[in-house]
Amino acid sequence: MKKRYVPDFPAMMRLTEVNYAQLRRLIPRDDTPGSQVELQVAGAVYRIETLESTRYTSYVSIKQVFPKVSYWSMPCLNVRLYHDALVAEVCSSQQIFRFKASYDYPNKKLHQRDEKHQINQFLADWLRFCLMKGTMSVPIC
């Protein structure tokens, strides 16, 4: 009998806290819907746009805008930032619009058992890479 995957909640919280701190360094300062910033990283350009902003949460979209590749392979993440808890969690990526804490495996959609953790780890790795290697467009006022 296979051992069932059990999410590591403390590890997931640490990851989402780090993601929050790093993403706050990159998102537009005014944090109003429609505000955006572009990052150039290793020949690619990414856009971070604020889609929603309330007192306790913000919802941002992270998209690769250059080079143009097919729609299906274009990196895209939607992330919810919880300002009261100081955590950021990936809400959707590509064609996945909700992540469960764990999945039975195998499953029809071929999700990994720890898909939610993996996508948040991807965000952490991407943010670290952007902060180390990227340049940011800064509006001139």
Tab-separated table of N, CA, C and O in Angstrom, residues 6-133:
chain	number	residue	atom	x	y	z
A	6	VAL	N	1.203	13.810	2.693
A	6	VAL	CA	0.657	14.737	3.684
A	6	VAL	C	1.416	16.060	3.526
A	6	VAL	O	2.640	16.086	3.683
A	7	PRO	N	0.694	17.139	3.212
A	7	PRO	CA	1.382	18.426	3.036
A	7	PRO	C	2.095	18.862	4.316
A	7	PRO	O	1.614	18.644	5.418
A	8	ASP	N	3.246	19.484	4.137
A	8	ASP	CA	4.024	20.016	5.254
A	8	ASP	C	3.593	21.474	5.436
A	8	ASP	O	4.128	22.377	4.797
A	9	PHE	N	2.621	21.698	6.317
A	9	PHE	CA	2.045	23.028	6.488
A	9	PHE	C	3.074	24.069	6.939
A	9	PHE	O	3.127	25.165	6.371
A	10	PRO	N	3.916	23.791	7.939
A	10	PRO	CA	4.915	24.802	8.331
A	10	PRO	C	5.859	25.177	7.181
A	10	PRO	O	6.186	26.355	7.004
A	11	ALA	N	6.280	24.206	6.382
A	11	ALA	CA	7.161	24.495	5.242
A	11	ALA	C	6.430	25.356	4.209
A	11	ALA	O	7.017	26.278	3.626
A	12	MET	N	5.148	25.065	3.976
A	12	MET	CA	4.365	25.837	3.023
A	12	MET	C	4.187	27.273	3.517
A	12	MET	O	4.299	28.228	2.733
A	13	MET	N	3.962	27.467	4.794
A	13	MET	CA	3.822	28.817	5.345
A	13	MET	C	5.134	29.601	5.210
A	13	MET	O	5.118	30.777	4.844
A	14	ARG	N	6.259	28.954	5.492
A	14	ARG	CA	7.557	29.628	5.329
A	14	ARG	C	7.757	30.060	3.881
A	14	ARG	O	8.208	31.175	3.604
A	15	LEU	N	7.404	29.167	2.962
A	15	LEU	CA	7.553	29.459	1.536
A	15	LEU	C	6.678	30.645	1.127
A	15	LEU	O	7.135	31.552	0.425
A	16	THR	N	5.430	30.676	1.570
A	16	THR	CA	4.533	31.769	1.189
A	16	THR	C	4.936	33.088	1.854
A	16	THR	O	4.715	34.151	1.284
A	17	GLU	N	5.550	33.021	3.025
A	17	GLU	CA	6.056	34.236	3.674
A	17	GLU	C	7.241	34.812	2.901
A	17	GLU	O	7.332	36.025	2.697
A	18	VAL	N	8.148	33.952	2.467
A	18	VAL	CA	9.286	34.394	1.661
A	18	VAL	C	8.783	34.967	0.333
A	18	VAL	O	9.249	36.023	-0.116
A	19	ASN	N	7.814	34.298	-0.283
A	19	ASN	CA	7.262	34.790	-1.546
A	19	ASN	C	6.652	36.182	-1.364
A	19	ASN	O	6.805	37.052	-2.225
A	20	TYR	N	5.959	36.389	-0.265
A	20	TYR	CA	5.352	37.696	0.001
A	20	TYR	C	6.436	38.772	0.077
A	20	TYR	O	6.343	39.811	-0.577
A	21	ALA	N	7.465	38.534	0.888
A	21	ALA	CA	8.524	39.525	1.078
A	21	ALA	C	9.230	39.840	-0.242
A	21	ALA	O	9.496	41.008	-0.552
A	22	GLN	N	9.513	38.817	-1.037
A	22	GLN	CA	10.209	39.046	-2.309
A	22	GLN	C	9.304	39.716	-3.332
A	22	GLN	O	9.743	40.611	-4.059
A	23	LEU	N	8.046	39.302	-3.405
A	23	LEU	CA	7.133	39.881	-4.394
A	23	LEU	C	6.839	41.339	-4.067
A	23	LEU	O	6.720	42.165	-4.976
A	24	ARG	N	6.756	41.691	-2.789
A	24	ARG	CA	6.515	43.085	-2.401
A	24	ARG	C	7.641	43.997	-2.909
A	24	ARG	O	7.418	45.173	-3.163
A	25	ARG	N	8.831	43.453	-3.072
A	25	ARG	CA	9.948	44.248	-3.591
A	25	ARG	C	9.793	44.536	-5.081
A	25	ARG	O	10.428	45.454	-5.599
A	26	LEU	N	8.966	43.749	-5.775
A	26	LEU	CA	8.844	43.881	-7.223
A	26	LEU	C	7.539	44.510	-7.701
A	26	LEU	O	7.510	45.092	-8.786
A	27	ILE	N	6.461	44.376	-6.938
A	27	ILE	CA	5.170	44.860	-7.439
A	27	ILE	C	5.126	46.385	-7.411
A	27	ILE	O	5.854	47.020	-6.657
A	28	PRO	N	4.264	46.970	-8.247
A	28	PRO	CA	4.154	48.434	-8.280
A	28	PRO	C	3.833	49.000	-6.897
A	28	PRO	O	3.043	48.428	-6.149
A	29	ARG	N	4.475	50.112	-6.563
A	29	ARG	CA	4.313	50.727	-5.237
A	29	ARG	C	2.896	51.229	-4.979
A	29	ARG	O	2.417	51.164	-3.858
A	30	ASP	N	2.242	51.773	-6.020
A	30	ASP	CA	0.910	52.342	-5.773
A	30	ASP	C	-0.157	51.275	-5.564
A	30	ASP	O	-1.190	51.544	-4.986
A	31	ASP	N	0.092	50.053	-6.012
A	31	ASP	CA	-0.781	48.909	-5.726
A	31	ASP	C	-2.253	49.159	-6.057
A	31	ASP	O	-3.135	48.704	-5.355
A	32	THR	N	-2.516	49.913	-7.123
A	32	THR	CA	-3.894	50.110	-7.555
A	32	THR	C	-4.151	49.248	-8.778
A	32	THR	O	-3.230	48.961	-9.547
A	33	PRO	N	-5.394	48.790	-8.968
A	33	PRO	CA	-5.683	47.953	-10.136
A	33	PRO	C	-5.232	48.631	-11.432
A	33	PRO	O	-5.457	49.818	-11.639
A	34	GLY	N	-4.523	47.865	-12.249
A	34	GLY	CA	-3.998	48.371	-13.511
A	34	GLY	C	-2.549	48.816	-13.433
A	34	GLY	O	-1.893	48.961	-14.459
A	35	SER	N	-2.028	49.057	-12.219
A	35	SER	CA	-0.620	49.453	-12.120
A	35	SER	C	0.252	48.257	-12.469
A	35	SER	O	-0.096	47.114	-12.200
A	36	GLN	N	1.374	48.526	-13.103
A	36	GLN	CA	2.235	47.434	-13.550
A	36	GLN	C	3.691	47.859	-13.580
A	36	GLN	O	4.009	49.039	-13.576
A	37	VAL	N	4.543	46.848	-13.591
A	37	VAL	CA	5.982	47.047	-13.692
A	37	VAL	C	6.518	45.948	-14.601
A	37	VAL	O	5.943	44.859	-14.666
A	38	GLU	N	7.582	46.251	-15.334
A	38	GLU	CA	8.202	45.237	-16.185
A	38	GLU	C	9.603	44.946	-15.694
A	38	GLU	O	10.321	45.853	-15.260
A	39	LEU	N	9.964	43.678	-15.772
A	39	LEU	CA	11.287	43.216	-15.376
A	39	LEU	C	11.959	42.596	-16.582
A	39	LEU	O	11.334	41.822	-17.299
A	40	GLN	N	13.215	42.919	-16.780
A	40	GLN	CA	13.984	42.264	-17.825
A	40	GLN	C	14.962	41.332	-17.139
A	40	GLN	O	15.760	41.761	-16.295
A	41	VAL	N	14.859	40.045	-17.483
A	41	VAL	CA	15.678	39.029	-16.836
A	41	VAL	C	16.187	38.063	-17.902
A	41	VAL	O	15.391	37.405	-18.571
A	42	ALA	N	17.498	38.004	-18.070
A	42	ALA	CA	18.128	37.047	-18.985
A	42	ALA	C	17.475	37.022	-20.365
A	42	ALA	O	17.152	35.969	-20.894
A	43	GLY	N	17.233	38.185	-20.943
A	43	GLY	CA	16.689	38.257	-22.299
A	43	GLY	C	15.183	38.129	-22.392
A	43	GLY	O	14.619	38.235	-23.468
A	44	ALA	N	14.509	37.909	-21.279
A	44	ALA	CA	13.050	37.829	-21.271
A	44	ALA	C	12.503	39.038	-20.523
A	44	ALA	O	13.168	39.615	-19.670
A	45	VAL	N	11.280	39.409	-20.869
A	45	VAL	CA	10.613	40.518	-20.180
A	45	VAL	C	9.330	39.971	-19.554
A	45	VAL	O	8.553	39.276	-20.212
A	46	TYR	N	9.147	40.290	-18.277
A	46	TYR	CA	7.967	39.860	-17.530
A	46	TYR	C	7.218	41.092	-17.049
A	46	TYR	O	7.824	42.103	-16.695
A	47	ARG	N	5.901	40.995	-17.018
A	47	ARG	CA	5.059	42.083	-16.526
A	47	ARG	C	4.332	41.611	-15.278
A	47	ARG	O	3.704	40.552	-15.268
A	48	ILE	N	4.417	42.425	-14.231
A	48	ILE	CA	3.649	42.176	-13.014
A	48	ILE	C	2.601	43.274	-12.940
A	48	ILE	O	2.938	44.458	-12.901
A	49	GLU	N	1.330	42.876	-12.963
A	49	GLU	CA	0.230	43.834	-12.967
A	49	GLU	C	-0.688	43.568	-11.790
A	49	GLU	O	-1.040	42.423	-11.507
A	50	THR	N	-1.083	44.630	-11.121
A	50	THR	CA	-2.048	44.514	-10.034
A	50	THR	C	-3.440	44.431	-10.648
A	50	THR	O	-3.860	45.346	-11.358
A	51	LEU	N	-4.139	43.336	-10.381
A	51	LEU	CA	-5.488	43.148	-10.911
A	51	LEU	C	-6.555	43.608	-9.919
A	51	LEU	O	-7.578	44.147	-10.308
A	52	GLU	N	-6.311	43.355	-8.636
A	52	GLU	CA	-7.238	43.747	-7.568
A	52	GLU	C	-6.422	44.227	-6.382
A	52	GLU	O	-5.326	43.730	-6.134
A	53	SER	N	-6.985	45.174	-5.646
A	53	SER	CA	-6.317	45.642	-4.441
A	53	SER	C	-7.365	46.049	-3.418
A	53	SER	O	-8.234	46.876	-3.710
A	54	THR	N	-7.303	45.443	-2.250
A	54	THR	CA	-8.177	45.804	-1.146
A	54	THR	C	-7.298	46.072	0.071
A	54	THR	O	-6.078	45.961	0.009
A	55	ARG	N	-7.925	46.398	1.172
A	55	ARG	CA	-7.168	46.704	2.385
A	55	ARG	C	-6.292	45.537	2.828
A	55	ARG	O	-5.161	45.728	3.265
A	56	TYR	N	-6.818	44.315	2.709
A	56	TYR	CA	-6.106	43.152	3.236
A	56	TYR	C	-5.473	42.245	2.191
A	56	TYR	O	-4.681	41.379	2.537
A	57	THR	N	-5.831	42.416	0.923
A	57	THR	CA	-5.270	41.544	-0.107
A	57	THR	C	-4.984	42.313	-1.391
A	57	THR	O	-5.562	43.364	-1.640
A	58	SER	N	-4.091	41.750	-2.170
A	58	SER	CA	-3.851	42.208	-3.540
A	58	SER	C	-3.796	40.957	-4.413
A	58	SER	O	-3.422	39.880	-3.947
A	59	TYR	N	-4.172	41.113	-5.657
A	59	TYR	CA	-4.151	40.009	-6.612
A	59	TYR	C	-3.349	40.486	-7.810
A	59	TYR	O	-3.703	41.495	-8.428
A	60	VAL	N	-2.231	39.819	-8.101
A	60	VAL	CA	-1.358	40.248	-9.192
A	60	VAL	C	-1.204	39.150	-10.233
A	60	VAL	O	-1.324	37.962	-9.932
A	61	SER	N	-0.922	39.590	-11.446
A	61	SER	CA	-0.667	38.692	-12.560
A	61	SER	C	0.794	38.851	-12.958
A	61	SER	O	1.297	39.971	-13.059
A	62	ILE	N	1.457	37.731	-13.169
A	62	ILE	CA	2.852	37.737	-13.631
A	62	ILE	C	2.868	37.026	-14.980
A	62	ILE	O	2.504	35.849	-15.061
A	63	LYS	N	3.262	37.760	-16.028
A	63	LYS	CA	3.251	37.191	-17.376
A	63	LYS	C	4.545	37.488	-18.092
A	63	LYS	O	5.111	38.564	-17.944
A	64	GLN	N	4.982	36.544	-18.887
A	64	GLN	CA	6.101	36.790	-19.796
A	64	GLN	C	5.542	37.505	-21.009
A	64	GLN	O	4.581	37.046	-21.618
A	65	VAL	N	6.132	38.649	-21.355
A	65	VAL	CA	5.651	39.406	-22.511
A	65	VAL	C	6.636	39.398	-23.677
A	65	VAL	O	6.282	39.764	-24.791
A	66	PHE	N	7.883	39.008	-23.408
A	66	PHE	CA	8.883	38.893	-24.476
A	66	PHE	C	9.903	37.849	-24.073
A	66	PHE	O	10.319	37.824	-22.917
A	67	PRO	N	10.376	37.005	-24.940
A	67	PRO	CA	9.935	36.870	-26.334
A	67	PRO	C	8.566	36.194	-26.387
A	67	PRO	O	8.206	35.438	-25.500
A	68	LYS	N	7.861	36.494	-27.439
A	68	LYS	CA	6.547	35.888	-27.636
A	68	LYS	C	6.729	34.419	-27.992
A	68	LYS	O	7.529	34.075	-28.846
A	69	VAL	N	6.013	33.578	-27.300
A	69	VAL	CA	5.984	32.155	-27.606
A	69	VAL	C	4.524	31.758	-27.670
A	69	VAL	O	3.644	32.585	-27.464
A	70	SER	N	4.253	30.507	-27.917
A	70	SER	CA	2.855	30.099	-28.050
A	70	SER	C	2.109	30.325	-26.744
A	70	SER	O	2.675	30.312	-25.656
A	71	TYR	N	0.809	30.552	-26.851
A	71	TYR	CA	-0.056	30.802	-25.689
A	71	TYR	C	0.101	29.701	-24.646
A	71	TYR	O	0.151	29.960	-23.460
A	72	TRP	N	0.187	28.466	-25.075
A	72	TRP	CA	0.211	27.335	-24.146
A	72	TRP	C	1.511	27.255	-23.358
A	72	TRP	O	1.550	26.715	-22.269
A	73	SER	N	2.603	27.812	-23.898
A	73	SER	CA	3.868	27.721	-23.183
A	73	SER	C	4.273	29.039	-22.524
A	73	SER	O	5.317	29.119	-21.896
A	74	MET	N	3.463	30.078	-22.650
A	74	MET	CA	3.775	31.374	-22.066
A	74	MET	C	3.611	31.321	-20.551
A	74	MET	O	2.520	31.049	-20.061
A	75	PRO	N	4.702	31.539	-19.809
A	75	PRO	CA	4.585	31.521	-18.354
A	75	PRO	C	3.604	32.579	-17.849
A	75	PRO	O	3.650	33.729	-18.275
A	76	CYS	N	2.701	32.177	-16.961
A	76	CYS	CA	1.707	33.087	-16.404
A	76	CYS	C	1.289	32.571	-15.028
A	76	CYS	O	0.932	31.402	-14.896
A	77	LEU	N	1.373	33.448	-14.036
A	77	LEU	CA	0.953	33.104	-12.675
A	77	LEU	C	0.044	34.201	-12.157
A	77	LEU	O	0.284	35.382	-12.413
A	78	ASN	N	-0.981	33.830	-11.413
A	78	ASN	CA	-1.794	34.793	-10.671
A	78	ASN	C	-1.576	34.502	-9.197
A	78	ASN	O	-1.698	33.351	-8.765
A	79	VAL	N	-1.243	35.553	-8.462
A	79	VAL	CA	-0.834	35.396	-7.069
A	79	VAL	C	-1.661	36.303	-6.178
A	79	VAL	O	-1.840	37.486	-6.482
A	80	ARG	N	-2.138	35.752	-5.068
A	80	ARG	CA	-2.868	36.532	-4.065
A	80	ARG	C	-1.902	36.843	-2.926
A	80	ARG	O	-1.271	35.936	-2.389
A	81	LEU	N	-1.790	38.123	-2.582
A	81	LEU	CA	-0.989	38.560	-1.445
A	81	LEU	C	-1.937	38.885	-0.296
A	81	LEU	O	-2.889	39.653	-0.482
A	82	TYR	N	-1.696	38.319	0.862
A	82	TYR	CA	-2.493	38.562	2.061
A	82	TYR	C	-1.665	39.468	2.966
A	82	TYR	O	-0.715	39.017	3.605
A	83	HIS	N	-2.023	40.757	3.006
A	83	HIS	CA	-1.223	41.741	3.727
A	83	HIS	C	-1.286	41.578	5.237
A	83	HIS	O	-0.317	41.900	5.928
A	84	ASP	N	-2.391	41.086	5.753
A	84	ASP	CA	-2.501	40.895	7.207
A	84	ASP	C	-1.669	39.701	7.676
A	84	ASP	O	-1.058	39.724	8.730
A	85	ALA	N	-1.598	38.653	6.873
A	85	ALA	CA	-0.838	37.454	7.231
A	85	ALA	C	0.596	37.479	6.668
A	85	ALA	O	1.405	36.632	7.023
A	86	LEU	N	0.875	38.416	5.769
A	86	LEU	CA	2.187	38.550	5.123
A	86	LEU	C	2.592	37.288	4.359
A	86	LEU	O	3.719	36.810	4.457
A	87	VAL	N	1.648	36.751	3.571
A	87	VAL	CA	1.914	35.586	2.741
A	87	VAL	C	1.420	35.854	1.317
A	87	VAL	O	0.524	36.659	1.101
A	88	ALA	N	2.045	35.184	0.362
A	88	ALA	CA	1.648	35.257	-1.046
A	88	ALA	C	1.514	33.832	-1.559
A	88	ALA	O	2.419	33.015	-1.387
A	89	GLU	N	0.392	33.550	-2.205
A	89	GLU	CA	0.102	32.191	-2.662
A	89	GLU	C	-0.315	32.209	-4.126
A	89	GLU	O	-1.130	33.039	-4.533
A	90	VAL	N	0.238	31.286	-4.906
A	90	VAL	CA	-0.157	31.158	-6.306
A	90	VAL	C	-1.584	30.616	-6.347
A	90	VAL	O	-1.887	29.585	-5.747
A	91	CYS	N	-2.465	31.343	-7.044
A	91	CYS	CA	-3.870	30.930	-7.167
A	91	CYS	C	-4.135	30.197	-8.467
A	91	CYS	O	-4.990	29.313	-8.522
A	92	SER	N	-3.428	30.605	-9.529
A	92	SER	CA	-3.602	29.921	-10.801
A	92	SER	C	-2.318	30.025	-11.606
A	92	SER	O	-1.524	30.949	-11.433
A	93	SER	N	-2.143	29.041	-12.478
A	93	SER	CA	-0.982	28.990	-13.348
A	93	SER	C	-1.360	28.211	-14.590
A	93	SER	O	-1.935	27.129	-14.490
A	94	GLN	N	-1.012	28.791	-15.748
A	94	GLN	CA	-1.344	28.180	-17.025
A	94	GLN	C	-2.848	27.877	-17.048
A	94	GLN	O	-3.636	28.771	-16.892
A	95	GLN	N	-3.234	26.638	-17.191
A	95	GLN	CA	-4.658	26.315	-17.258
A	95	GLN	C	-5.175	25.685	-15.960
A	95	GLN	O	-6.230	25.066	-15.951
A	96	ILE	N	-4.457	25.854	-14.858
A	96	ILE	CA	-4.900	25.342	-13.562
A	96	ILE	C	-5.387	26.532	-12.747
A	96	ILE	O	-4.625	27.471	-12.502
A	97	PHE	N	-6.648	26.506	-12.348
A	97	PHE	CA	-7.237	27.669	-11.706
A	97	PHE	C	-7.489	27.497	-10.206
A	97	PHE	O	-7.965	28.409	-9.566
A	98	ARG	N	-7.164	26.373	-9.667
A	98	ARG	CA	-7.278	26.157	-8.234
A	98	ARG	C	-6.391	24.976	-7.883
A	98	ARG	O	-6.413	23.951	-8.551
A	99	PHE	N	-5.629	25.129	-6.826
A	99	PHE	CA	-4.732	24.061	-6.398
A	99	PHE	C	-5.225	23.464	-5.089
A	99	PHE	O	-5.515	24.197	-4.151
A	100	LYS	N	-5.296	22.155	-5.044
A	100	LYS	CA	-5.607	21.458	-3.801
A	100	LYS	C	-4.320	21.312	-2.995
A	100	LYS	O	-3.220	21.353	-3.548
A	101	ALA	N	-4.465	21.110	-1.698
A	101	ALA	CA	-3.292	20.916	-0.840
A	101	ALA	C	-2.533	19.658	-1.248
A	101	ALA	O	-1.311	19.603	-1.167
A	102	SER	N	-3.272	18.639	-1.686
A	102	SER	CA	-2.627	17.414	-2.175
A	102	SER	C	-3.559	16.719	-3.154
A	102	SER	O	-4.761	16.944	-3.146
A	103	TYR	N	-2.967	15.887	-3.995
A	103	TYR	CA	-3.717	15.135	-4.998
A	103	TYR	C	-3.417	13.657	-4.838
A	103	TYR	O	-2.292	13.278	-4.490
A	104	ASP	N	-4.426	12.841	-5.089
A	104	ASP	CA	-4.163	11.408	-5.196
A	104	ASP	C	-3.369	11.202	-6.472
A	104	ASP	O	-3.481	11.980	-7.423
A	105	TYR	N	-2.565	10.191	-6.498
A	105	TYR	CA	-1.756	9.943	-7.689
A	105	TYR	C	-1.770	8.463	-8.004
A	105	TYR	O	-1.598	7.666	-7.087
A	106	PRO	N	-2.018	8.087	-9.234
A	106	PRO	CA	-2.232	8.931	-10.409
A	106	PRO	C	-3.622	9.560	-10.400
A	106	PRO	O	-4.529	9.089	-9.716
A	107	ASN	N	-3.785	10.628	-11.190
A	107	ASN	CA	-5.087	11.283	-11.336
A	107	ASN	C	-5.283	11.662	-12.795
A	107	ASN	O	-4.331	11.658	-13.575
A	108	LYS	N	-6.509	11.992	-13.164
A	108	LYS	CA	-6.843	12.241	-14.570
A	108	LYS	C	-6.090	13.430	-15.170
A	108	LYS	O	-5.751	13.428	-16.341
A	109	LYS	N	-5.830	14.448	-14.365
A	109	LYS	CA	-5.161	15.650	-14.896
A	109	LYS	C	-3.651	15.610	-14.708
A	109	LYS	O	-2.961	16.570	-15.010
A	110	LEU	N	-3.140	14.496	-14.201
A	110	LEU	CA	-1.702	14.275	-14.032
A	110	LEU	C	-1.019	15.293	-13.114
A	110	LEU	O	0.139	15.632	-13.295
A	111	HIS	N	-1.757	15.782	-12.118
A	111	HIS	CA	-1.146	16.663	-11.127
A	111	HIS	C	-0.234	15.842	-10.227
A	111	HIS	O	-0.516	14.690	-9.923
A	112	GLN	N	0.852	16.452	-9.789
A	112	GLN	CA	1.728	15.818	-8.813
A	112	GLN	C	1.040	15.840	-7.449
A	112	GLN	O	0.178	16.672	-7.193
A	113	ARG	N	1.436	14.944	-6.584
A	113	ARG	CA	0.829	14.896	-5.250
A	113	ARG	C	0.974	16.230	-4.535
A	113	ARG	O	0.093	16.663	-3.823
A	114	ASP	N	2.113	16.881	-4.707
A	114	ASP	CA	2.401	18.143	-4.028
A	114	ASP	C	2.400	19.325	-5.006
A	114	ASP	O	3.201	20.241	-4.905
A	115	GLU	N	1.462	19.323	-5.934
A	115	GLU	CA	1.395	20.347	-6.988
A	115	GLU	C	1.359	21.764	-6.403
A	115	GLU	O	2.038	22.662	-6.902
A	116	LYS	N	0.590	21.974	-5.358
A	116	LYS	CA	0.486	23.306	-4.759
A	116	LYS	C	1.841	23.760	-4.223
A	116	LYS	O	2.254	24.906	-4.440
A	117	HIS	N	2.542	22.891	-3.545
A	117	HIS	CA	3.854	23.243	-3.026
A	117	HIS	C	4.824	23.517	-4.182
A	117	HIS	O	5.589	24.495	-4.141
A	118	GLN	N	4.779	22.690	-5.212
A	118	GLN	CA	5.701	22.856	-6.338
A	118	GLN	C	5.500	24.187	-7.061
A	118	GLN	O	6.476	24.851	-7.420
A	119	ILE	N	4.256	24.604	-7.265
A	119	ILE	CA	4.020	25.856	-7.991
A	119	ILE	C	4.435	27.057	-7.140
A	119	ILE	O	4.953	28.049	-7.646
A	120	ASN	N	4.250	26.965	-5.813
A	120	ASN	CA	4.713	28.040	-4.937
A	120	ASN	C	6.235	28.044	-4.829
A	120	ASN	O	6.855	29.104	-4.712
A	121	GLN	N	6.859	26.882	-4.905
A	121	GLN	CA	8.317	26.808	-4.931
A	121	GLN	C	8.855	27.395	-6.229
A	121	GLN	O	9.872	28.077	-6.236
A	122	PHE	N	8.160	27.141	-7.338
A	122	PHE	CA	8.539	27.747	-8.619
A	122	PHE	C	8.517	29.270	-8.508
A	122	PHE	O	9.445	29.952	-8.958
A	123	LEU	N	7.456	29.819	-7.900
A	123	LEU	CA	7.379	31.268	-7.712
A	123	LEU	C	8.564	31.761	-6.885
A	123	LEU	O	9.194	32.762	-7.233
A	124	ALA	N	8.895	31.063	-5.819
A	124	ALA	CA	10.034	31.453	-4.973
A	124	ALA	C	11.332	31.452	-5.768
A	124	ALA	O	12.125	32.397	-5.679
A	125	ASP	N	11.552	30.411	-6.550
A	125	ASP	CA	12.769	30.324	-7.365
A	125	ASP	C	12.815	31.438	-8.410
A	125	ASP	O	13.857	32.052	-8.631
A	126	TRP	N	11.670	31.713	-9.047
A	126	TRP	CA	11.594	32.748	-10.065
A	126	TRP	C	11.857	34.119	-9.451
A	126	TRP	O	12.603	34.928	-10.004
A	127	LEU	N	11.250	34.397	-8.300
A	127	LEU	CA	11.450	35.677	-7.625
A	127	LEU	C	12.917	35.871	-7.233
A	127	LEU	O	13.483	36.944	-7.423
A	128	ARG	N	13.529	34.828	-6.697
A	128	ARG	CA	14.940	34.901	-6.317
A	128	ARG	C	15.802	35.206	-7.546
A	128	ARG	O	16.681	36.063	-7.507
A	129	PHE	N	15.522	34.522	-8.650
A	129	PHE	CA	16.256	34.742	-9.892
A	129	PHE	C	16.078	36.184	-10.380
A	129	PHE	O	17.050	36.846	-10.753
A	130	CYS	N	14.846	36.682	-10.370
A	130	CYS	CA	14.578	38.052	-10.825
A	130	CYS	C	15.294	39.076	-9.963
A	130	CYS	O	15.854	40.047	-10.480
A	131	LEU	N	15.273	38.882	-8.653
A	131	LEU	CA	15.924	39.832	-7.761
A	131	LEU	C	17.442	39.819	-7.911
A	131	LEU	O	18.103	40.836	-7.733
A	132	MET	N	17.999	38.658	-8.265
A	132	MET	CA	19.455	38.568	-8.438
A	132	MET	C	19.911	39.031	-9.812
A	132	MET	O	20.940	39.686	-9.929
A	133	LYS	N	19.156	38.706	-10.863
A	133	LYS	CA	19.631	38.914	-12.230
A	133	LYS	C	18.857	39.946	-13.037
A	133	LYS	O	19.249	40.270	-14.153
